[in-house]
PDB file of C-alpha atoms in Angstrom:
ATOM      1  CA  MET U   1     111.124 104.525 113.561  1.00  0.00           C
ATOM      2  CA  ALA U   2     115.088 105.054 112.477  1.00  0.00           C
ATOM      3  CA  PRO U   3     115.765 105.172 108.567  1.00  0.00           C
ATOM      4  CA  GLU U   4     118.178 102.528 108.372  1.00  0.00           C
ATOM      5  CA  LYS U   5     115.642 100.162 109.977  1.00  0.00           C
ATOM      6  CA  LEU U   6     112.893  98.110 107.946  1.00  0.00           C
ATOM      7  CA  ILE U   7     109.759  95.860 108.862  1.00  0.00           C
ATOM      8  CA  VAL U   8     109.557  93.394 106.753  1.00  0.00           C
ATOM      9  CA  PHE U   9     105.341  91.800 106.664  1.00  0.00           C
ATOM     10  CA  HIS U  10     104.692  88.360 105.670  1.00  0.00           C
ATOM     11  CA  ASP U  11     102.061  88.676 102.213  1.00  0.00           C
ATOM     12  CA  GLY U  12      99.773  86.113 103.976  1.00  0.00           C
ATOM     13  CA  PHE U  13     100.099  84.560 100.415  1.00  0.00           C
ATOM     14  CA  ARG U  14      97.789  87.253  99.111  1.00  0.00           C
ATOM     15  CA  LEU U  15     100.608  89.193  97.690  1.00  0.00           C
ATOM     16  CA  SER U  16      98.176  90.704  94.737  1.00  0.00           C
ATOM     17  CA  ARG U  17      95.643  92.429  97.519  1.00  0.00           C
ATOM     18  CA  TRP U  18      98.613  94.907  99.354  1.00  0.00           C
ATOM     19  CA  LYS U  19      99.294  96.776  96.133  1.00  0.00           C
ATOM     20  CA  ASP U  20      99.620 100.263  97.769  1.00  0.00           C
ATOM     21  CA  PHE U  21      98.259  99.601 101.203  1.00  0.00           C
ATOM     22  CA  PHE U  22     101.579 100.913 102.509  1.00  0.00           C
ATOM     23  CA  VAL U  23     101.684 103.943 100.633  1.00  0.00           C
ATOM     24  CA  LYS U  24      98.138 104.799 101.210  1.00  0.00           C
ATOM     25  CA  ASN U  25      98.564 104.560 105.098  1.00  0.00           C
ATOM     26  CA  GLY U  26     102.462 106.529 104.918  1.00  0.00           C
ATOM     27  CA  MET U  27     104.326 103.326 106.117  1.00  0.00           C
ATOM     28  CA  LYS U  28     108.175 104.031 105.222  1.00  0.00           C
ATOM     29  CA  ASN U  29     110.882 101.459 105.342  1.00  0.00           C
ATOM     30  CA  VAL U  30     108.488  98.248 104.702  1.00  0.00           C
ATOM     31  CA  MET U  31     109.095  95.192 102.665  1.00  0.00           C
ATOM     32  CA  LEU U  32     106.809  92.482 101.740  1.00  0.00           C
ATOM     33  CA  ASP U  33     107.667  88.532 102.252  1.00  0.00           C
ATOM     34  CA  VAL U  34     106.391  86.099  99.776  1.00  0.00           C
ATOM     35  CA  HIS U  35     107.234  82.374 100.092  1.00  0.00           C
ATOM     36  CA  VAL U  36     106.794  80.889  96.588  1.00  0.00           C
ATOM     37  CA  TYR U  37     107.108  76.911  96.699  1.00  0.00           C
ATOM     38  CA  LEU U  38     106.957  74.875  93.180  1.00  0.00           C
ATOM     39  CA  TRP U  39     106.354  71.633  95.133  1.00  0.00           C
ATOM     40  CA  VAL U  40     102.349  73.274  96.253  1.00  0.00           C
ATOM     41  CA  LEU U  41     101.631  71.889  92.582  1.00  0.00           C
ATOM     42  CA  ASP U  42     102.084  68.505  93.388  1.00  0.00           C
ATOM     43  CA  GLY U  43      99.127  68.168  95.341  1.00  0.00           C
ATOM     44  CA  PHE U  44      96.973  69.219  93.069  1.00  0.00           C
ATOM     45  CA  LEU U  45      98.422  68.139  89.408  1.00  0.00           C
ATOM     46  CA  HIS U  46     100.346  64.518  88.572  1.00  0.00           C
ATOM     47  CA  LEU U  47     103.161  66.181  87.184  1.00  0.00           C
ATOM     48  CA  HIS U  48     105.664  64.593  84.354  1.00  0.00           C
ATOM     49  CA  ASN U  49     107.633  67.645  83.301  1.00  0.00           C
ATOM     50  CA  LEU U  50     108.500  71.344  84.548  1.00  0.00           C
ATOM     51  CA  LEU U  51     105.914  73.405  82.290  1.00  0.00           C
ATOM     52  CA  PRO U  52     103.816  73.587  85.588  1.00  0.00           C
ATOM     53  CA  TYR U  53     106.344  75.366  87.493  1.00  0.00           C
ATOM     54  CA  GLN U  54     107.410  77.202  84.706  1.00  0.00           C
ATOM     55  CA  LEU U  55     103.808  79.054  84.696  1.00  0.00           C
ATOM     56  CA  LEU U  56     103.533  79.014  88.265  1.00  0.00           C
ATOM     57  CA  LEU U  57     107.124  81.176  88.623  1.00  0.00           C
ATOM     58  CA  ARG U  58     105.871  83.527  85.573  1.00  0.00           C
ATOM     59  CA  PHE U  59     102.761  84.110  87.353  1.00  0.00           C
ATOM     60  CA  TYR U  60     104.580  85.127  90.564  1.00  0.00           C
ATOM     61  CA  GLU U  61     107.280  87.118  88.597  1.00  0.00           C
ATOM     62  CA  ARG U  62     104.105  89.265  87.541  1.00  0.00           C
ATOM     63  CA  GLN U  63     103.032  89.529  90.933  1.00  0.00           C
ATOM     64  CA  ILE U  64     106.354  90.401  92.539  1.00  0.00           C
ATOM     65  CA  ARG U  65     106.776  92.713  89.869  1.00  0.00           C
ATOM     66  CA  ARG U  66     103.221  94.389  90.494  1.00  0.00           C
ATOM     67  CA  ALA U  67     103.893  94.468  93.997  1.00  0.00           C
ATOM     68  CA  GLY U  68     107.454  95.845  94.359  1.00  0.00           C
ATOM     69  CA  ARG U  69     106.148  99.124  92.133  1.00  0.00           C
ATOM     70  CA  TYR U  70     104.442 100.120  95.933  1.00  0.00           C
ATOM     71  CA  THR U  71     106.860  98.199  98.060  1.00  0.00           C
ATOM     72  CA  PRO U  72     109.814  96.007  97.740  1.00  0.00           C
ATOM     73  CA  VAL U  73     109.360  92.712  97.777  1.00  0.00           C
ATOM     74  CA  LEU U  74     111.392  89.628  99.355  1.00  0.00           C
ATOM     75  CA  VAL U  75     111.314  86.132  98.285  1.00  0.00           C
ATOM     76  CA  GLY U  76     111.428  85.171 102.276  1.00  0.00           C
ATOM     77  CA  GLU U  77     111.517  81.112 101.175  1.00  0.00           C
ATOM     78  CA  TRP U  78     112.228  79.104  98.133  1.00  0.00           C
ATOM     79  CA  CYS U  79     113.516  75.326  97.637  1.00  0.00           C
ATOM     80  CA  LEU U  80     114.059  72.858  95.271  1.00  0.00           C
ATOM     81  CA  CYS U  81     111.662  70.331  96.403  1.00  0.00           C
ATOM     82  CA  ASN U  82     109.427  68.806  93.673  1.00  0.00           C
ATOM     83  CA  ARG U  83     107.900  65.912  92.118  1.00  0.00           C
ATOM     84  CA  VAL U  84     109.344  65.616  89.029  1.00  0.00           C
ATOM     85  CA  ALA U  85     112.891  64.809  90.171  1.00  0.00           C
ATOM     86  CA  ASP U  86     111.826  62.346  92.432  1.00  0.00           C
ATOM     87  CA  ARG U  87     109.435  60.186  89.850  1.00  0.00           C
ATOM     88  CA  TYR U  88     112.078  57.967  88.325  1.00  0.00           C
ATOM     89  CA  GLY U  89     113.599  55.199  90.254  1.00  0.00           C
ATOM     90  CA  LYS U  90     112.495  51.530  91.125  1.00  0.00           C
ATOM     91  CA  SER U  91     111.842  52.658  94.881  1.00  0.00           C
ATOM     92  CA  SER U  92     111.897  55.579  97.004  1.00  0.00           C
ATOM     93  CA  TYR U  93     115.536  54.554  98.027  1.00  0.00           C
ATOM     94  CA  GLU U  94     117.010  54.002  94.332  1.00  0.00           C
ATOM     95  CA  LYS U  95     116.590  57.330  92.569  1.00  0.00           C
ATOM     96  CA  ASP U  96     117.743  58.366  89.450  1.00  0.00           C
ATOM     97  CA  GLU U  97     120.554  60.533  90.666  1.00  0.00           C
ATOM     98  CA  THR U  98     121.495  61.861  86.909  1.00  0.00           C
ATOM     99  CA  TRP U  99     118.002  62.541  86.363  1.00  0.00           C
ATOM    100  CA  ARG U 100     117.211  64.399  89.919  1.00  0.00           C
ATOM    101  CA  LYS U 101     120.461  66.573  89.576  1.00  0.00           C
ATOM    102  CA  LYS U 102     119.389  67.419  86.184  1.00  0.00           C
ATOM    103  CA  VAL U 103     115.753  68.431  87.181  1.00  0.00           C
ATOM    104  CA  TYR U 104     117.136  70.000  90.564  1.00  0.00           C
ATOM    105  CA  ARG U 105     119.784  72.260  88.777  1.00  0.00           C
ATOM    106  CA  ARG U 106     117.158  73.323  86.375  1.00  0.00           C
ATOM    107  CA  VAL U 107     114.679  74.052  88.749  1.00  0.00           C
ATOM    108  CA  ALA U 108     117.414  76.191  90.778  1.00  0.00           C
ATOM    109  CA  ARG U 109     118.512  78.289  87.773  1.00  0.00           C
ATOM    110  CA  MET U 110     114.523  78.799  86.760  1.00  0.00           C
ATOM    111  CA  GLN U 111     113.820  79.896  90.566  1.00  0.00           C
ATOM    112  CA  LEU U 112     117.082  82.187  90.603  1.00  0.00           C
ATOM    113  CA  LYS U 113     116.401  83.778  86.999  1.00  0.00           C
ATOM    114  CA  THR U 114     112.845  84.372  88.090  1.00  0.00           C
ATOM    115  CA  TRP U 115     113.885  86.326  91.439  1.00  0.00           C
ATOM    116  CA  ASP U 116     116.414  88.383  89.667  1.00  0.00           C
ATOM    117  CA  ASP U 117     114.157  89.225  86.626  1.00  0.00           C
ATOM    118  CA  CYS U 118     111.506  90.457  88.888  1.00  0.00           C
ATOM    119  CA  ASN U 119     113.650  92.741  90.592  1.00  0.00           C
ATOM    120  CA  ALA U 120     113.379  91.286  94.084  1.00  0.00           C
ATOM    121  CA  ALA U 121     114.632  92.718  96.764  1.00  0.00           C
ATOM    122  CA  GLY U 122     116.247  89.466  97.313  1.00  0.00           C
ATOM    123  CA  SER U 123     115.563  85.998  98.322  1.00  0.00           C
ATOM    124  CA  PHE U 124     116.453  83.356 100.969  1.00  0.00           C
ATOM    125  CA  TYR U 125     116.636  79.420 100.476  1.00  0.00           C
ATOM    126  CA  TRP U 126     114.974  77.530 102.777  1.00  0.00           C
ATOM    127  CA  ASN U 127     117.794  76.328 104.617  1.00  0.00           C
ATOM    128  CA  TYR U 128     116.562  75.357 108.183  1.00  0.00           C
ATOM    129  CA  GLN U 129     118.381  71.695 109.162  1.00  0.00           C
ATOM    130  CA  LEU U 130     115.637  68.995 108.831  1.00  0.00           C
ATOM    131  CA  TYR U 131     117.395  65.880 109.282  1.00  0.00           C
ATOM    132  CA  ARG U 132     120.345  65.533 112.073  1.00  0.00           C
ATOM    133  CA  ASP U 133     122.393  62.467 109.915  1.00  0.00           C
ATOM    134  CA  ARG U 134     124.249  63.747 107.094  1.00  0.00           C
ATOM    135  CA  GLN U 135     125.330  60.455 106.416  1.00  0.00           C
ATOM    136  CA  LYS U 136     121.765  59.005 105.604  1.00  0.00           C
ATOM    137  CA  PRO U 137     119.673  60.167 102.422  1.00  0.00           C
ATOM    138  CA  MET U 138     116.516  61.531 103.019  1.00  0.00           C
ATOM    139  CA  TYR U 139     114.684  60.523  99.845  1.00  0.00           C
ATOM    140  CA  THR U 140     111.896  58.812 101.473  1.00  0.00           C
ATOM    141  CA  THR U 141     110.607  62.169 102.267  1.00  0.00           C
ATOM    142  CA  SER U 142     112.375  64.642  99.936  1.00  0.00           C
ATOM    143  CA  LEU U 143     114.285  66.123 102.424  1.00  0.00           C
ATOM    144  CA  ASP U 144     117.592  66.677 100.687  1.00  0.00           C
ATOM    145  CA  SER U 145     115.794  69.486  98.499  1.00  0.00           C
ATOM    146  CA  TRP U 146     115.189  71.439 101.327  1.00  0.00           C
ATOM    147  CA  ASP U 147     118.406  71.381 102.607  1.00  0.00           C
ATOM    148  CA  LEU U 148     120.858  73.898 101.095  1.00  0.00           C
ATOM    149  CA  CYS U 149     123.936  71.980 102.584  1.00  0.00           C
ATOM    150  CA  ARG U 150     122.838  69.051 101.019  1.00  0.00           C
ATOM    151  CA  CYS U 151     121.927  70.599  97.572  1.00  0.00           C
ATOM    152  CA  TRP U 152     125.239  72.245  97.498  1.00  0.00           C
ATOM    153  CA  SER U 153     127.365  68.986  98.125  1.00  0.00           C
ATOM    154  CA  HIS U 154     124.966  67.119  95.713  1.00  0.00           C
ATOM    155  CA  GLY U 155     125.239  69.596  93.041  1.00  0.00           C
ATOM    156  CA  TRP U 156     122.405  70.460  92.458  1.00  0.00           C
ATOM    157  CA  MET U 157     122.888  74.412  92.816  1.00  0.00           C
ATOM    158  CA  PRO U 158     124.009  76.292  90.021  1.00  0.00           C
ATOM    159  CA  LYS U 159     127.937  76.738  90.475  1.00  0.00           C
ATOM    160  CA  ASN U 160     127.451  80.634  89.182  1.00  0.00           C
ATOM    161  CA  MET U 161     124.741  81.736  91.269  1.00  0.00           C
ATOM    162  CA  ARG U 162     124.424  85.029  89.272  1.00  0.00           C
TER     163      ARG U 162
END
């Protein structure tokens, strides 16, 4: 394979198991792709603050650093989606926008800092368009936080990304 080409392998949600697999097998020009979603905790825990997300990010920071000793690691997907941002409001349509913005901005900064601190090879925000009508809110399904354009337009992403 030409040296300027690279093969990216998804970690299969088992980042810690890869260790020196590629090195032992003489594979060069490879990279591991990890997907990190904070919302996975929402199904297991009733969250009222960001501490569990911080702990999950700390865990991933260590895992990415360890795997990165052998093979570069790319955070191939991440997003702002989390239940803490959506927990306030009278109904799913009447969210407390000040609270949401505060939480989403903090979650964005936490994740961006983690990707920098763990020396990830890079990161990609999940940005697939999930909803066609950009004029209507998607609060009932929390899809706004998956759409990078909506995150920017709501001011949920920090202005200075680095």
